[in-house]
Amino acid sequence: MATASKNKTNDAAVSSAAPASSGSIATFNKDQEVSAYRDMLLIRRFEEKAGQMYGMGLIGGFCHLYIGQEAVVVGMQMALKEGDQIITGYRDHGHMIACGMDPKGVMAELTGRRGGYSHGKGGSMHMFSVEKHFYGGHGIVAAQVPLGTGLAFANRYRGNDNVSVTYFGDGAANQGQVYESFNMAELWKLPAIYVIENNRYAMGTAVNRASAQTDFSKRGVSFNIPGDQVDGMDVRAVKAAGEKAVAWCRAGKGPYILEMMTYRYRGHSMSDPAKYRTREEVEKVRTGHDPIEQVRARILSSKMLTEDEIKKIDAEIRDRVNEASEFATNDPEPDPSELYTDVYRETV
Amino acid sequence: MPDVLMPALSPTMEKGNLAKWLKKEGDTVKSGDVIAEIETDKATMEVEAVDEGTLGKILVPEGTADVAVNTPIATIIAEGESASAAPKAEAKSAAPATPTAPAEAKVADTKSAEAKPAAPAQPVVAADPDVPEGTAMVTMTMREALRDAMAEEMRRDDTVFVMGEEVAEYQGAYKVTQGLLQEFGARRVIDTPITEHGFAGLGVGAALAGLKPVVEFMTFNFAMQAIDQIINSAAKTLYMSGGQMGCSIVFRGPNGAAARVAAQHSQDYSAWYSHIPGLKVVAPSNAADAKGLLKAAIRDPNPVIFLENEILYGQSAPVPQLADYVLPIGKARIVRPGKDVTIVSWTIGMNYALKAAEELAKDGIDAEVIDLRTLRPLDTPTIIESVKKTGRAVTVEEGWQQSGVGAEIAARIMEQAFDYLDAPVARVSGKDVPMPYAANLEKLALPSVADVVNAAKAVCYR
């Protein structure tokens, strides 16, 4: 097919991986740079380990890795406060770790063990944490968008000033329920931030093959929802955009859309050979725009940390991930009696 | 020194061909580098390095076919390690990288095969609360009873709110929410756009955050737009979260055929929702049950599908005038005791069942009529006890027969009371066609009192 071959080398995707951001770039002090580096690296190493464990047969089913997109969740998290809610789709490991969920519990859920966040009953795509205000982890593309809008509704109903952040991809952005949600969110001025993670491909379909309007920040225009396109590979740009959106929502002005221009390095899931793009395309983003390398380079060039200090952080992160994978490998499977629990809550 | 293992790249892959090495022994590799290509039956895939270091020894040469998943294919020598350490590490087979879990998993499998967990026993549901002697009975329509139930629960609990199309200013498309806006205001009685999928999901999100939404569908026919959110989000989240995150929400509205509105507006969803673990399904037949069960549904910590009926909205019945009349979900009621045949129905089906029982009495057949009231959890013991007494059963529903509620009841009777049956269970149901518009055809498509009488006579061999 002509369109398919035309899109094999999606140069447009690569060149706009770092778009002219309509927002500003936050200035990070040393603590912020180091903390962003640490948080993104933890997600990266966790995901690499998850990929390896999948390859070893320890993780079953579908497993969607977040590698390449780390700056989005880490930057957004820096703009939030206690009580703000997070919800996302099935590419969710990074979001959970960014929320502060324990990598051991996340990895043990991936391996289907009793110490997993859902006691092994949810798996990679379905995890939740009431404590960290993480509302999943949803396997149906775009189902989280009305749900996240409902979280925002609950905040307004209760009269608190918390916001909900609903993450979804460029693929999900074409589902009808997204626009049903946009309409209600603006109509009722709900404190909902919609973060569209545009990683250029909905499974194997490049954005321009599936979307009539490829500028997703404009998808709220007919509902009067403001939107910004953000360099999702630069954690400072993400944080600045996040703060702008959060301020808008907390002020009672209604929802806000942030389109994060990002890129996933791995296939859609572990079983995706990613033949719809060239190796060069991936390589170009990795070498030119990697979110973690950017911070690392800044930390070193501004002499915030020495090479040795960075290496020490790298080792700490690696240990933490190894600890998680060891726990997830050795933790027992759920007790068979768990089969029938948690279908209903007891009626009081 | 970690081994690089032959990876599984899909949920079902067991082996693959090592097509090509992209790195050679001695090359430096870092995490994320593509080091080899493997072929599965579906595609060619890349193997990425997870560890950093130097590619030590290639253990499986390129071109090797059918390499089993988890076979070591190469070693990576980490910084500071020497290549000569390689064979030693191989001999030890690198403990941390060795997947011990599958073996464990097998053990667990055997264990679970030996000790299969027992499905939970039929929960004991309390009987209806006693209505004290001398309690005044107020005659009201089911429409008013439903409204009162919502109003009482909203007075009791600020987290309860009502949303749906035309529920507020219009006072309800079927006037079920009449007066609620005036009493509770626009914060708690919310008109939605015509956007079932969206507002059902929004309601579930609010419920996950701890509110107690009552979501009205103008009819359950329109809820098919929303069924993904009802099933995938509302019904399954508690289980998928290991019991952490519940969803206390009521989806209510008229279900089934009204009159002369044809196929798309006349479907009975009893079987659809009662199929789903995680949902409760309630379908009352009269005003008193409607009030007591809707109050219970709103208080229930689980998602409840509350199936009403447009034709029943205007029917009046006495309702006990009590401050807090709450009925148990999951409990059927024997409306008419009898000894010759058990007739089981619910919601509007009860109209056919009770009239048929009167007709049968004239012919000397004493029918016992059970109103299920709840379809999930189904009150099997009440049905079974009755069938043990009568030896015969007829189910009555407006929905279709295939995979219907009547089919489920018949199966349970067969499983639990087979030896007591004196005749096969008979099912009276809607005919196996989309609902026609023409008055005469519509009448033919629905069950009738005569159908129930005939079925009862047939199982009594009369």
mmCIF file of C-alpha atoms in Angstrom, chain B residues 20-289:
data_model
loop_
_atom_site.group_PDB
_atom_site.id
_atom_site.type_symbol
_atom_site.label_atom_id
_atom_site.label_comp_id
_atom_site.label_asym_id
_atom_site.label_seq_id
_atom_site.Cartn_x
_atom_site.Cartn_y
_atom_site.Cartn_z
ATOM 1 C CA LYS B 20 21.044 -12.844 12.802
ATOM 2 C CA TRP B 21 23.608 -11.473 15.212
ATOM 3 C CA LEU B 22 24.018 -7.702 14.890
ATOM 4 C CA LYS B 23 26.876 -7.565 17.395
ATOM 5 C CA LYS B 24 29.912 -9.779 17.498
ATOM 6 C CA GLU B 25 31.912 -11.161 20.377
ATOM 7 C CA GLY B 26 33.925 -8.395 22.003
ATOM 8 C CA ASP B 27 31.588 -5.581 20.928
ATOM 9 C CA THR B 28 30.554 -3.073 23.543
ATOM 10 C CA VAL B 29 26.824 -3.093 24.203
ATOM 11 C CA LYS B 30 24.682 -0.840 26.242
ATOM 12 C CA SER B 31 21.206 -1.183 27.535
ATOM 13 C CA GLY B 32 18.709 -0.877 24.685
ATOM 14 C CA ASP B 33 21.124 -1.831 21.879
ATOM 15 C CA VAL B 34 19.697 -4.256 19.381
ATOM 16 C CA ILE B 35 22.048 -7.221 19.462
ATOM 17 C CA ALA B 36 20.228 -9.876 17.440
ATOM 18 C CA GLU B 37 17.181 -10.619 15.355
ATOM 19 C CA ILE B 38 14.934 -13.574 15.922
ATOM 20 C CA GLU B 39 12.130 -14.948 13.817
ATOM 21 C CA THR B 40 8.873 -16.236 15.148
ATOM 22 C CA ASP B 41 6.033 -17.696 13.142
ATOM 23 C CA LYS B 42 4.575 -14.194 13.011
ATOM 24 C CA ALA B 43 7.418 -11.775 12.542
ATOM 25 C CA THR B 44 11.060 -10.885 12.820
ATOM 26 C CA MET B 45 11.821 -9.292 16.155
ATOM 27 C CA GLU B 46 14.772 -7.543 17.708
ATOM 28 C CA VAL B 47 16.579 -8.646 20.821
ATOM 29 C CA GLU B 48 17.736 -5.718 22.905
ATOM 30 C CA ALA B 49 20.486 -5.828 25.474
ATOM 31 C CA VAL B 50 19.341 -5.112 29.000
ATOM 32 C CA ASP B 51 22.751 -5.136 30.623
ATOM 33 C CA GLU B 52 25.766 -3.075 29.759
ATOM 34 C CA GLY B 53 29.202 -4.418 29.012
ATOM 35 C CA THR B 54 30.922 -6.416 26.322
ATOM 36 C CA LEU B 55 29.340 -9.193 24.338
ATOM 37 C CA GLY B 56 31.227 -12.201 25.712
ATOM 38 C CA LYS B 57 30.489 -15.466 24.058
ATOM 39 C CA ILE B 58 27.815 -16.136 21.465
ATOM 40 C CA LEU B 59 26.318 -19.447 22.578
ATOM 41 C CA VAL B 60 23.799 -19.922 19.780
ATOM 42 C CA PRO B 61 25.072 -19.093 16.277
ATOM 43 C CA GLU B 62 22.915 -17.262 13.786
ATOM 44 C CA GLY B 63 20.802 -19.447 11.554
ATOM 45 C CA THR B 64 19.859 -21.801 14.402
ATOM 46 C CA ALA B 65 16.239 -22.849 14.166
ATOM 47 C CA ASP B 66 13.786 -23.657 16.950
ATOM 48 C CA VAL B 67 15.689 -22.197 19.869
ATOM 49 C CA ALA B 68 13.581 -22.693 22.987
ATOM 50 C CA VAL B 69 12.552 -19.640 24.981
ATOM 51 C CA ASN B 70 14.906 -18.949 27.907
ATOM 52 C CA THR B 71 17.888 -20.752 26.320
ATOM 53 C CA PRO B 72 21.062 -18.702 27.010
ATOM 54 C CA ILE B 73 22.122 -17.329 23.609
ATOM 55 C CA ALA B 74 25.094 -15.194 24.674
ATOM 56 C CA THR B 75 26.875 -13.765 27.674
ATOM 57 C CA ILE B 76 27.516 -10.156 28.476
ATOM 58 C CA ILE B 77 30.630 -9.291 30.432
ATOM 59 C CA ALA B 78 30.013 -6.351 32.717
ATOM 60 C CA GLU B 79 32.585 -3.621 33.214
ATOM 61 C CA GLY B 80 35.371 -4.920 35.419
ATOM 62 C CA GLU B 81 34.690 -8.588 34.757
ATOM 63 C CA SER B 82 37.132 -10.592 32.700
ATOM 64 C CA ALA B 83 36.195 -12.775 29.791
ATOM 65 C CA SER B 84 37.831 -15.752 31.481
ATOM 66 C CA ALA B 85 35.224 -15.523 34.202
ATOM 67 C CA ALA B 86 32.651 -16.396 31.603
ATOM 68 C CA PRO B 87 32.696 -20.202 31.637
ATOM 69 C CA LYS B 88 32.610 -20.276 35.424
ATOM 70 C CA ALA B 89 29.550 -18.043 35.504
ATOM 71 C CA GLU B 90 27.913 -20.152 32.813
ATOM 72 C CA ALA B 91 28.488 -23.252 34.854
ATOM 73 C CA LYS B 92 26.766 -21.610 37.754
ATOM 74 C CA SER B 93 24.111 -20.573 35.258
ATOM 75 C CA ALA B 94 23.830 -17.071 36.664
ATOM 76 C CA ALA B 95 21.411 -17.470 39.503
ATOM 77 C CA PRO B 96 19.622 -14.121 39.373
ATOM 78 C CA ALA B 97 18.821 -14.434 35.680
ATOM 79 C CA THR B 98 17.577 -17.983 35.907
ATOM 80 C CA PRO B 99 13.835 -17.969 35.801
ATOM 81 C CA THR B 100 12.904 -19.993 38.828
ATOM 82 C CA ALA B 101 9.369 -18.775 38.681
ATOM 83 C CA PRO B 102 7.917 -21.011 35.990
ATOM 84 C CA ALA B 103 8.897 -24.029 38.056
ATOM 85 C CA GLU B 104 7.270 -22.484 41.079
ATOM 86 C CA ALA B 105 4.282 -21.615 39.020
ATOM 87 C CA LYS B 106 3.945 -25.253 38.041
ATOM 88 C CA VAL B 107 4.051 -26.282 41.668
ATOM 89 C CA ALA B 108 1.345 -23.788 42.418
ATOM 90 C CA ASP B 109 -0.646 -25.108 39.460
ATOM 91 C CA THR B 110 -0.528 -28.655 40.748
ATOM 92 C CA LYS B 111 -1.464 -27.468 44.169
ATOM 93 C CA SER B 112 -4.376 -25.549 42.873
ATOM 94 C CA ALA B 113 -5.456 -28.505 40.782
ATOM 95 C CA GLU B 114 -5.464 -30.664 43.884
ATOM 96 C CA ALA B 115 -7.205 -28.125 46.049
ATOM 97 C CA LYS B 116 -9.551 -26.302 43.700
ATOM 98 C CA PRO B 117 -11.059 -23.432 45.589
ATOM 99 C CA ALA B 118 -14.716 -23.972 46.283
ATOM 100 C CA ALA B 119 -17.068 -21.456 44.758
ATOM 101 C CA PRO B 120 -18.627 -19.442 47.518
ATOM 102 C CA ALA B 121 -21.804 -20.942 48.879
ATOM 103 C CA GLN B 122 -25.106 -19.281 48.118
ATOM 104 C CA PRO B 123 -25.049 -16.295 50.452
ATOM 105 C CA VAL B 124 -27.713 -16.280 53.109
ATOM 106 C CA VAL B 125 -29.881 -13.262 52.448
ATOM 107 C CA ALA B 126 -32.023 -11.944 55.275
ATOM 108 C CA ALA B 127 -35.755 -12.085 54.798
ATOM 109 C CA ASP B 128 -37.791 -8.958 54.222
ATOM 110 C CA PRO B 129 -37.954 -6.821 57.349
ATOM 111 C CA ASP B 130 -41.102 -7.212 59.374
ATOM 112 C CA VAL B 131 -43.652 -4.575 58.698
ATOM 113 C CA PRO B 132 -45.085 -3.901 62.187
ATOM 114 C CA GLU B 133 -48.756 -4.641 62.748
ATOM 115 C CA GLY B 134 -50.803 -1.550 62.173
ATOM 116 C CA THR B 135 -48.327 0.133 59.783
ATOM 117 C CA ALA B 136 -50.233 2.427 57.464
ATOM 118 C CA MET B 137 -50.102 1.430 53.809
ATOM 119 C CA VAL B 138 -50.026 4.192 51.243
ATOM 120 C CA THR B 139 -51.138 3.424 47.735
ATOM 121 C CA MET B 140 -48.787 4.952 45.190
ATOM 122 C CA THR B 141 -47.500 4.357 41.684
ATOM 123 C CA MET B 142 -44.157 2.712 41.076
ATOM 124 C CA ARG B 143 -43.034 6.047 39.614
ATOM 125 C CA GLU B 144 -43.716 7.790 42.935
ATOM 126 C CA ALA B 145 -42.159 4.988 44.953
ATOM 127 C CA LEU B 146 -38.930 5.246 42.957
ATOM 128 C CA ARG B 147 -38.854 9.010 43.367
ATOM 129 C CA ASP B 148 -39.400 8.682 47.122
ATOM 130 C CA ALA B 149 -36.613 6.134 47.385
ATOM 131 C CA MET B 150 -34.150 8.483 45.690
ATOM 132 C CA ALA B 151 -35.287 11.479 47.724
ATOM 133 C CA GLU B 152 -34.970 9.604 51.017
ATOM 134 C CA GLU B 153 -31.469 8.386 50.179
ATOM 135 C CA MET B 154 -30.400 11.836 49.021
ATOM 136 C CA ARG B 155 -31.599 13.323 52.319
ATOM 137 C CA ARG B 156 -29.680 10.674 54.177
ATOM 138 C CA ASP B 157 -26.364 10.874 52.302
ATOM 139 C CA ASP B 158 -24.882 13.930 50.606
ATOM 140 C CA THR B 159 -22.692 11.798 48.327
ATOM 141 C CA VAL B 160 -25.810 10.463 46.533
ATOM 142 C CA PHE B 161 -26.650 12.376 43.368
ATOM 143 C CA VAL B 162 -28.818 11.755 40.309
ATOM 144 C CA MET B 163 -27.716 12.330 36.734
ATOM 145 C CA GLY B 164 -29.116 11.582 33.319
ATOM 146 C CA GLU B 165 -30.957 13.005 30.347
ATOM 147 C CA GLU B 166 -33.872 15.267 31.314
ATOM 148 C CA VAL B 167 -33.781 14.252 34.980
ATOM 149 C CA ALA B 168 -33.724 17.797 36.360
ATOM 150 C CA GLU B 169 -35.536 20.666 34.664
ATOM 151 C CA TYR B 170 -37.788 18.461 32.538
ATOM 152 C CA GLN B 171 -38.574 16.456 35.726
ATOM 153 C CA GLY B 172 -37.687 13.141 34.101
ATOM 154 C CA ALA B 173 -38.586 11.809 30.678
ATOM 155 C CA TYR B 174 -40.982 9.440 32.501
ATOM 156 C CA LYS B 175 -41.386 11.805 35.484
ATOM 157 C CA VAL B 176 -39.553 9.445 37.825
ATOM 158 C CA THR B 177 -37.322 12.250 39.120
ATOM 159 C CA GLN B 178 -40.192 14.690 39.579
ATOM 160 C CA GLY B 179 -39.481 17.277 42.251
ATOM 161 C CA LEU B 180 -35.910 16.216 42.955
ATOM 162 C CA LEU B 181 -34.361 19.320 41.387
ATOM 163 C CA GLN B 182 -36.621 21.540 43.487
ATOM 164 C CA GLU B 183 -35.595 19.814 46.694
ATOM 165 C CA PHE B 184 -31.919 19.116 46.077
ATOM 166 C CA GLY B 185 -30.791 21.695 43.544
ATOM 167 C CA ALA B 186 -28.694 21.513 40.412
ATOM 168 C CA ARG B 187 -25.558 20.317 42.229
ATOM 169 C CA ARG B 188 -27.191 16.968 42.973
ATOM 170 C CA VAL B 189 -29.763 16.590 40.204
ATOM 171 C CA ILE B 190 -27.869 16.921 36.979
ATOM 172 C CA ASP B 191 -29.127 17.140 33.421
ATOM 173 C CA THR B 192 -26.617 15.545 31.071
ATOM 174 C CA PRO B 193 -26.154 15.969 27.349
ATOM 175 C CA ILE B 194 -27.338 13.016 25.233
ATOM 176 C CA THR B 195 -24.117 11.173 25.711
ATOM 177 C CA GLU B 196 -24.717 7.800 27.374
ATOM 178 C CA HIS B 197 -21.234 6.392 26.922
ATOM 179 C CA GLY B 198 -19.688 9.549 28.334
ATOM 180 C CA PHE B 199 -21.930 10.127 31.333
ATOM 181 C CA ALA B 200 -21.973 6.451 32.305
ATOM 182 C CA GLY B 201 -18.171 6.569 32.398
ATOM 183 C CA LEU B 202 -18.189 9.887 34.210
ATOM 184 C CA GLY B 203 -20.534 8.381 36.801
ATOM 185 C CA VAL B 204 -18.235 5.391 37.277
ATOM 186 C CA GLY B 205 -15.263 7.734 37.718
ATOM 187 C CA ALA B 206 -17.169 9.707 40.363
ATOM 188 C CA ALA B 207 -18.060 6.425 42.077
ATOM 189 C CA LEU B 208 -14.417 5.278 42.066
ATOM 190 C CA ALA B 209 -13.676 8.577 43.810
ATOM 191 C CA GLY B 210 -16.216 7.696 46.515
ATOM 192 C CA LEU B 211 -19.457 9.374 45.421
ATOM 193 C CA LYS B 212 -22.693 7.398 45.011
ATOM 194 C CA PRO B 213 -24.199 8.251 41.634
ATOM 195 C CA VAL B 214 -27.661 7.210 40.508
ATOM 196 C CA VAL B 215 -27.359 7.248 36.731
ATOM 197 C CA GLU B 216 -30.664 7.262 34.870
ATOM 198 C CA PHE B 217 -30.829 5.935 31.337
ATOM 199 C CA MET B 218 -33.868 7.263 29.535
ATOM 200 C CA THR B 219 -34.256 3.613 28.598
ATOM 201 C CA PHE B 220 -31.875 0.687 28.860
ATOM 202 C CA ASN B 221 -31.987 0.469 25.080
ATOM 203 C CA PHE B 222 -29.711 3.523 25.056
ATOM 204 C CA ALA B 223 -27.418 1.989 27.649
ATOM 205 C CA MET B 224 -25.960 -0.250 24.958
ATOM 206 C CA GLN B 225 -23.927 2.849 24.055
ATOM 207 C CA ALA B 226 -22.571 2.721 27.601
ATOM 208 C CA ILE B 227 -22.281 -0.984 28.193
ATOM 209 C CA ASP B 228 -18.482 -1.001 27.980
ATOM 210 C CA GLN B 229 -18.230 1.390 30.919
ATOM 211 C CA ILE B 230 -20.837 -0.580 32.876
ATOM 212 C CA ILE B 231 -19.135 -3.917 32.419
ATOM 213 C CA ASN B 232 -15.460 -3.201 31.907
ATOM 214 C CA SER B 233 -15.142 -0.261 34.288
ATOM 215 C CA ALA B 234 -17.933 -0.601 36.873
ATOM 216 C CA ALA B 235 -18.253 -4.362 37.257
ATOM 217 C CA LYS B 236 -14.591 -5.405 37.028
ATOM 218 C CA THR B 237 -12.584 -2.739 38.843
ATOM 219 C CA LEU B 238 -13.022 -4.144 42.353
ATOM 220 C CA TYR B 239 -11.646 -7.497 41.230
ATOM 221 C CA MET B 240 -8.897 -6.053 39.047
ATOM 222 C CA SER B 241 -7.742 -3.865 41.935
ATOM 223 C CA GLY B 242 -7.526 -6.773 44.353
ATOM 224 C CA GLY B 243 -10.402 -5.360 46.374
ATOM 225 C CA GLN B 244 -8.929 -1.863 46.734
ATOM 226 C CA MET B 245 -11.215 0.239 44.586
ATOM 227 C CA GLY B 246 -14.961 -0.274 44.652
ATOM 228 C CA CYS B 247 -17.707 1.315 42.655
ATOM 229 C CA SER B 248 -20.986 2.092 44.415
ATOM 230 C CA ILE B 249 -23.278 3.167 41.612
ATOM 231 C CA VAL B 250 -26.836 2.530 40.427
ATOM 232 C CA PHE B 251 -27.745 2.465 36.750
ATOM 233 C CA ARG B 252 -31.520 2.666 36.497
ATOM 234 C CA GLY B 253 -34.243 3.248 33.932
ATOM 235 C CA PRO B 254 -37.010 1.519 32.039
ATOM 236 C CA ASN B 255 -36.107 -1.785 30.427
ATOM 237 C CA GLY B 256 -37.890 -3.996 27.915
ATOM 238 C CA ALA B 257 -40.835 -3.345 25.686
ATOM 239 C CA ALA B 258 -43.095 -0.359 26.206
ATOM 240 C CA ALA B 259 -45.772 -0.235 23.504
ATOM 241 C CA ARG B 260 -45.508 0.225 19.755
ATOM 242 C CA VAL B 261 -41.948 1.533 19.747
ATOM 243 C CA ALA B 262 -40.546 -1.332 17.671
ATOM 244 C CA ALA B 263 -37.262 -3.201 17.710
ATOM 245 C CA GLN B 264 -34.661 -0.645 18.821
ATOM 246 C CA HIS B 265 -36.659 0.632 21.792
ATOM 247 C CA SER B 266 -38.092 -2.646 23.066
ATOM 248 C CA GLN B 267 -35.322 -4.902 24.256
ATOM 249 C CA ASP B 268 -35.161 -6.742 27.565
ATOM 250 C CA TYR B 269 -31.632 -6.676 29.023
ATOM 251 C CA SER B 270 -32.279 -8.965 32.003
ATOM 252 C CA ALA B 271 -30.093 -11.732 30.608
ATOM 253 C CA TRP B 272 -27.352 -9.372 29.409
ATOM 254 C CA TYR B 273 -26.583 -7.811 32.766
ATOM 255 C CA SER B 274 -27.330 -10.858 34.903
ATOM 256 C CA HIS B 275 -24.540 -12.623 32.996
ATOM 257 C CA ILE B 276 -21.871 -10.407 34.560
ATOM 258 C CA PRO B 277 -20.027 -11.175 37.825
ATOM 259 C CA GLY B 278 -19.460 -7.943 39.715
ATOM 260 C CA LEU B 279 -22.898 -6.534 38.905
ATOM 261 C CA LYS B 280 -26.078 -6.915 40.918
ATOM 262 C CA VAL B 281 -29.287 -6.862 38.912
ATOM 263 C CA VAL B 282 -32.642 -5.891 40.403
ATOM 264 C CA ALA B 283 -36.002 -5.904 38.590
ATOM 265 C CA PRO B 284 -39.006 -5.102 40.802
ATOM 266 C CA SER B 285 -42.620 -5.735 39.826
ATOM 267 C CA ASN B 286 -44.503 -3.415 42.177
ATOM 268 C CA ALA B 287 -44.267 -0.086 43.979
ATOM 269 C CA ALA B 288 -43.342 -1.413 47.425
ATOM 270 C CA ASP B 289 -40.515 -3.597 46.130
#
